[in-house]
Tab-separated table of C-alpha atoms in Angstrom:
chain	number	residue	atom	x	y	z
A	1	MET	CA	147.855	106.747	-33.830
A	2	PRO	CA	146.284	110.329	-35.016
A	3	ARG	CA	148.984	112.443	-35.569
A	4	SER	CA	150.133	115.584	-36.978
A	5	LEU	CA	147.958	117.506	-34.102
A	6	SER	CA	148.644	120.338	-32.465
A	7	PHE	CA	149.012	121.323	-29.017
A	8	GLY	CA	146.365	121.781	-27.596
A	9	ALA	CA	144.312	118.718	-29.430
A	10	TRP	CA	147.115	116.407	-26.674
A	11	LEU	CA	147.043	118.557	-24.288
A	12	ARG	CA	142.897	117.951	-24.656
A	13	VAL	CA	143.423	114.207	-25.168
A	14	PHE	CA	145.706	114.304	-21.720
A	15	LEU	CA	142.861	117.060	-19.837
A	16	GLN	CA	140.556	113.483	-20.449
A	17	ILE	CA	142.042	110.603	-19.763
A	18	ALA	CA	143.387	112.565	-15.863
A	19	VAL	CA	139.770	112.371	-15.286
A	20	MET	CA	139.036	109.335	-15.999
A	21	VAL	CA	141.482	107.999	-13.244
A	22	SER	CA	140.801	110.595	-11.359
A	23	LEU	CA	137.315	109.199	-11.167
A	24	LEU	CA	138.811	105.856	-11.520
A	25	LEU	CA	140.755	105.703	-7.740
A	26	ILE	CA	137.523	108.268	-6.484
A	27	CYS	CA	135.133	105.042	-7.692
A	28	ILE	CA	137.495	102.291	-6.563
A	29	PRO	CA	137.093	102.502	-2.859
A	30	PHE	CA	133.379	102.717	-2.533
A	31	TYR	CA	133.191	100.192	-4.643
A	32	TYR	CA	134.605	97.113	-1.999
A	33	VAL	CA	133.020	99.157	1.155
A	34	TYR	CA	129.754	98.649	-1.065
A	35	ARG	CA	130.758	94.697	-1.521
A	36	VAL	CA	131.951	94.162	1.828
A	37	LEU	CA	128.753	95.188	2.964
A	38	GLY	CA	126.955	93.702	0.820
A	39	LEU	CA	124.768	96.528	-1.212
A	40	ARG	CA	123.674	97.300	-4.147
A	41	ASN	CA	126.741	98.792	-6.280
A	42	PRO	CA	125.927	102.289	-8.303
A	43	TRP	CA	130.233	102.771	-8.212
A	44	PRO	CA	130.543	101.100	-11.582
A	45	ARG	CA	127.504	103.043	-13.510
A	46	VAL	CA	128.955	106.052	-12.033
A	47	PHE	CA	132.537	105.059	-13.411
A	48	LEU	CA	131.217	104.929	-17.126
A	49	GLY	CA	128.478	106.616	-17.186
A	50	GLY	CA	131.663	109.647	-16.659
A	51	VAL	CA	134.242	108.317	-18.772
A	52	ALA	CA	130.664	108.527	-21.908
A	53	PHE	CA	130.876	112.402	-19.937
A	54	ALA	CA	134.794	112.894	-19.930
A	55	ALA	CA	134.872	111.967	-23.656
A	56	GLY	CA	132.090	115.062	-24.896
A	57	VAL	CA	129.430	111.919	-24.653
A	58	GLN	CA	126.049	113.261	-24.756
A	59	ILE	CA	123.808	110.382	-23.989
A	60	VAL	CA	119.933	110.172	-24.901
A	61	PRO	CA	117.251	107.801	-23.861
A	62	GLU	CA	114.348	106.598	-25.920
A	63	GLY	CA	111.379	104.157	-25.711
A	64	HIS	CA	110.696	102.353	-22.722
A	65	ARG	CA	113.019	102.585	-19.830
A	66	PRO	CA	113.630	98.782	-18.453
A	67	THR	CA	113.255	98.924	-14.023
A	68	GLY	CA	112.715	95.187	-14.008
A	69	PRO	CA	115.233	91.815	-14.352
A	70	ILE	CA	115.643	92.041	-18.175
A	71	PHE	CA	118.000	91.234	-20.650
A	72	LEU	CA	118.979	93.758	-23.065
A	73	ILE	CA	120.191	92.623	-26.912
A	74	ALA	CA	121.436	95.127	-28.972
A	75	ASN	CA	123.361	96.560	-31.611
A	76	HIS	CA	127.613	97.244	-30.899
A	77	VAL	CA	129.178	100.044	-32.695
A	78	SER	CA	131.274	101.762	-30.096
A	79	TRP	CA	133.387	101.249	-26.703
A	80	LEU	CA	131.091	104.305	-26.534
A	81	ASP	CA	128.022	101.798	-26.854
A	82	ILE	CA	129.148	100.731	-23.192
A	83	PRO	CA	129.377	103.213	-20.771
A	84	ALA	CA	125.901	105.156	-22.529
A	85	ILE	CA	124.600	101.861	-21.412
A	86	SER	CA	125.773	101.120	-18.415
A	87	TRP	CA	124.760	104.938	-17.435
A	88	ILE	CA	121.271	104.521	-18.137
A	89	THR	CA	120.510	100.985	-16.389
A	90	GLY	CA	123.469	99.913	-14.784
A	91	SER	CA	123.849	96.876	-16.541
A	92	ALA	CA	126.120	94.654	-16.724
A	93	PHE	CA	127.505	93.462	-19.848
A	94	VAL	CA	128.195	89.608	-21.629
A	95	GLY	CA	131.868	89.763	-23.428
A	96	HIS	CA	134.143	86.942	-25.348
A	97	ASP	CA	136.599	85.568	-23.788
A	98	GLY	CA	139.796	87.028	-25.379
A	99	LEU	CA	139.048	90.870	-23.390
A	100	ALA	CA	139.524	88.216	-20.282
A	101	SER	CA	143.362	87.673	-21.454
A	102	MET	CA	144.308	91.238	-20.324
A	103	PRO	CA	144.547	91.307	-16.789
A	104	LEU	CA	143.381	95.597	-16.568
A	105	LEU	CA	140.233	94.829	-18.817
A	106	LYS	CA	139.425	92.065	-16.933
A	107	TRP	CA	139.363	93.517	-12.877
A	108	LEU	CA	137.509	95.867	-14.848
A	109	CYS	CA	134.388	94.005	-16.709
A	110	LYS	CA	134.777	91.460	-13.078
A	111	MET	CA	133.833	94.817	-11.242
A	112	ASN	CA	130.908	95.222	-13.479
A	113	ASP	CA	129.596	91.466	-12.866
A	114	THR	CA	131.035	90.614	-16.920
A	115	VAL	CA	130.082	87.438	-17.897
A	116	PHE	CA	133.006	86.277	-20.492
A	117	VAL	CA	131.439	83.711	-22.892
A	118	ALA	CA	133.826	81.015	-24.183
A	119	ARG	CA	132.406	81.487	-28.091
A	120	HIS	CA	134.369	78.359	-29.221
A	121	ASP	CA	133.913	76.065	-26.291
A	122	ARG	CA	130.623	74.493	-25.793
A	123	THR	CA	131.708	73.117	-22.418
A	124	SER	CA	131.923	75.812	-20.846
A	125	VAL	CA	127.825	77.148	-20.556
A	126	ALA	CA	126.133	75.279	-18.220
A	127	ASP	CA	128.841	77.683	-16.304
A	128	GLN	CA	128.321	80.660	-18.116
A	129	VAL	CA	124.819	80.490	-17.144
A	130	LEU	CA	125.899	80.119	-13.288
A	131	GLN	CA	127.939	83.669	-14.586
A	132	VAL	CA	124.498	84.845	-16.455
A	133	ARG	CA	122.227	84.162	-12.600
A	134	HIS	CA	124.997	86.177	-10.742
A	135	ALA	CA	124.555	89.189	-13.228
A	136	MET	CA	121.106	88.948	-13.054
A	137	ASP	CA	121.411	89.325	-8.857
A	138	ASP	CA	123.267	92.221	-9.336
A	139	THR	CA	122.217	94.223	-12.066
A	140	HIS	CA	119.328	92.853	-12.789
A	141	ALA	CA	120.163	93.463	-16.008
A	142	LEU	CA	122.186	92.532	-18.504
A	143	THR	CA	123.690	93.814	-22.172
A	144	ILE	CA	124.473	90.877	-24.902
A	145	PHE	CA	125.547	92.486	-28.248
A	146	PRO	CA	125.058	89.428	-30.420
A	147	GLU	CA	127.415	90.672	-33.395
A	148	GLY	CA	130.240	89.605	-31.843
A	149	THR	CA	132.022	92.970	-32.037
A	150	THR	CA	131.131	96.208	-34.058
A	151	SER	CA	129.411	97.318	-36.847
A	152	ASP	CA	130.060	101.056	-39.290
A	153	GLY	CA	126.348	101.970	-37.768
A	154	THR	CA	124.786	101.627	-40.425
A	155	GLY	CA	123.727	98.391	-40.171
A	156	LEU	CA	123.228	94.971	-39.490
A	157	LEU	CA	125.819	92.228	-39.058
A	158	ALA	CA	124.886	89.139	-38.512
A	159	PHE	CA	123.349	87.680	-35.339
A	160	LYS	CA	125.076	84.983	-33.706
A	161	SER	CA	122.737	82.433	-31.637
A	162	SER	CA	125.550	81.378	-30.103
A	163	LEU	CA	125.619	84.053	-27.933
A	164	LEU	CA	122.569	83.999	-26.686
A	165	SER	CA	123.216	80.271	-25.417
A	166	ALA	CA	123.973	81.398	-21.486
A	167	PHE	CA	120.278	82.572	-21.778
A	168	GLU	CA	118.459	79.376	-22.178
A	169	PRO	CA	116.084	78.285	-20.367
A	170	LEU	CA	115.808	82.406	-20.237
A	171	PRO	CA	114.943	82.824	-15.926
A	172	PRO	CA	111.560	83.389	-15.076
A	173	GLY	CA	110.475	86.859	-14.771
A	174	VAL	CA	113.164	88.402	-17.185
A	175	ALA	CA	112.418	89.958	-19.637
A	176	ILE	CA	114.018	90.614	-23.914
A	177	GLN	CA	113.966	93.501	-25.153
A	178	PRO	CA	116.136	94.396	-28.271
A	179	VAL	CA	118.543	97.912	-28.304
A	180	LEU	CA	118.822	100.743	-30.960
A	181	ILE	CA	122.411	101.920	-30.566
A	182	ASP	CA	122.344	105.376	-32.883
A	183	TYR	CA	125.308	107.708	-33.213
A	184	GLY	CA	122.966	109.576	-36.345
A	185	THR	CA	125.004	110.722	-38.931
A	186	ASP	CA	128.893	110.168	-36.364
A	187	ALA	CA	128.409	106.946	-36.701
A	188	ALA	CA	130.646	106.630	-39.744
A	189	ASP	CA	133.521	108.288	-37.386
A	190	ILE	CA	132.767	106.058	-34.037
A	191	ALA	CA	132.868	103.464	-35.693
A	192	TRP	CA	135.526	101.315	-34.304
A	193	VAL	CA	135.881	98.650	-36.923
A	194	GLY	CA	138.371	97.364	-39.340
A	195	GLU	CA	142.377	96.346	-38.119
A	196	GLU	CA	142.200	99.408	-36.637
A	197	HIS	CA	143.939	99.280	-32.953
A	198	GLY	CA	141.637	100.054	-30.010
A	199	LEU	CA	143.861	102.284	-28.406
A	200	ASP	CA	143.395	104.326	-31.878
A	201	ASN	CA	139.841	104.160	-32.473
A	202	PHE	CA	139.789	105.307	-28.244
A	203	LEU	CA	142.301	108.255	-28.805
A	204	ARG	CA	140.527	109.231	-32.731
A	205	ILE	CA	137.758	110.064	-31.000
A	206	LEU	CA	139.130	111.911	-28.235
A	207	VAL	CA	140.542	114.389	-30.328
A	208	ARG	CA	137.062	115.001	-31.500
A	209	LYS	CA	136.320	118.955	-31.817
A	210	GLN	CA	132.528	118.332	-31.757
A	211	PRO	CA	130.605	116.584	-28.987
A	212	ILE	CA	128.815	113.494	-30.082
A	213	THR	CA	125.271	112.830	-28.826
A	214	VAL	CA	124.422	108.458	-28.869
A	215	ARG	CA	120.710	107.504	-29.010
A	216	VAL	CA	120.480	104.191	-26.802
A	217	ARG	CA	116.344	103.456	-27.885
A	218	PHE	CA	114.650	100.887	-25.797
A	219	LEU	CA	112.701	98.466	-28.224
A	220	LYS	CA	109.322	96.734	-27.380
A	221	PRO	CA	110.420	93.221	-25.479
A	222	LEU	CA	110.212	90.238	-26.818
A	223	ASP	CA	106.853	88.086	-26.556
A	224	GLY	CA	105.307	85.505	-27.692
A	225	ALA	CA	107.223	82.484	-30.219
A	226	ALA	CA	110.229	85.066	-30.468
A	227	LEU	CA	110.853	84.180	-27.176
A	228	GLU	CA	111.057	80.211	-27.704
A	229	ASN	CA	114.828	79.941	-28.232
A	230	ARG	CA	117.222	81.037	-28.821
A	231	LYS	CA	117.338	81.145	-32.937
A	232	THR	CA	113.925	82.754	-32.710
A	233	ILE	CA	115.591	85.008	-29.865
A	234	ALA	CA	118.547	86.480	-32.120
A	235	ALA	CA	116.123	86.713	-35.394
A	236	ALA	CA	112.433	88.708	-33.025
A	237	ALA	CA	115.840	91.186	-31.943
A	238	ARG	CA	118.189	91.614	-34.823
A	239	ASP	CA	114.677	92.547	-37.188
A	240	ALA	CA	113.002	94.387	-35.081
A	241	ILE	CA	116.755	96.513	-34.469
A	242	MET	CA	116.486	96.574	-37.837
A	243	GLN	CA	113.767	98.386	-39.189
A	244	GLN	CA	114.410	100.981	-36.476
A	245	LEU	CA	117.896	102.157	-38.104
A	246	ALA	CA	116.097	101.223	-41.755
A	247	SER	CA	113.601	104.182	-40.028
A	248	ARG	CA	115.836	106.723	-38.821
């Protein structure tokens, strides 16, 4: 956790968190009204976009943004990745089941149709497939971070094809599109890596005086042999993102 901060820095953090909490309290009633009425629910997207704005993040979309049902495969640098992608696409997300052990976080994630993947429980794949289908029905977009954790933003970790098990078989009419999340020269300062506690990273980002620009670059959707199975999907998506990362 940041130490030796000035009173002004702590005041700024307090105001940012107050904005986020206020936005959540505003969005929750509308979320449940839309849910009861069976309407497509924009309020998770509004909340997450507001969180990014309150944190001083400028979100810049690049490339062809998805319009139809789509699975997005992205690199993972920071918790800010989720608000950024959600604001642009309204996407739901695939998260590891460890997040479900925290009641408040699980409740917030489920509002956005998060699919929790039990990485080491192969017997749960069938249920995960059903959750994926449900999330796609609600949001028409689902994002997965196949590195399984955050990287430092300057390279890619191995993509775990097992995290794509719930996508087999690929539903008809659904595209798969790689996405590069790029913080530019700020990546090392933004990245949540190593043994850093999540709260420490959260506060470290909020106390920054400089705005954060994140470019969300939508790459060419996968096709042909790349879609043969989860291993070819993981390899092709990683290659596409790596090429873009290297050419920045």
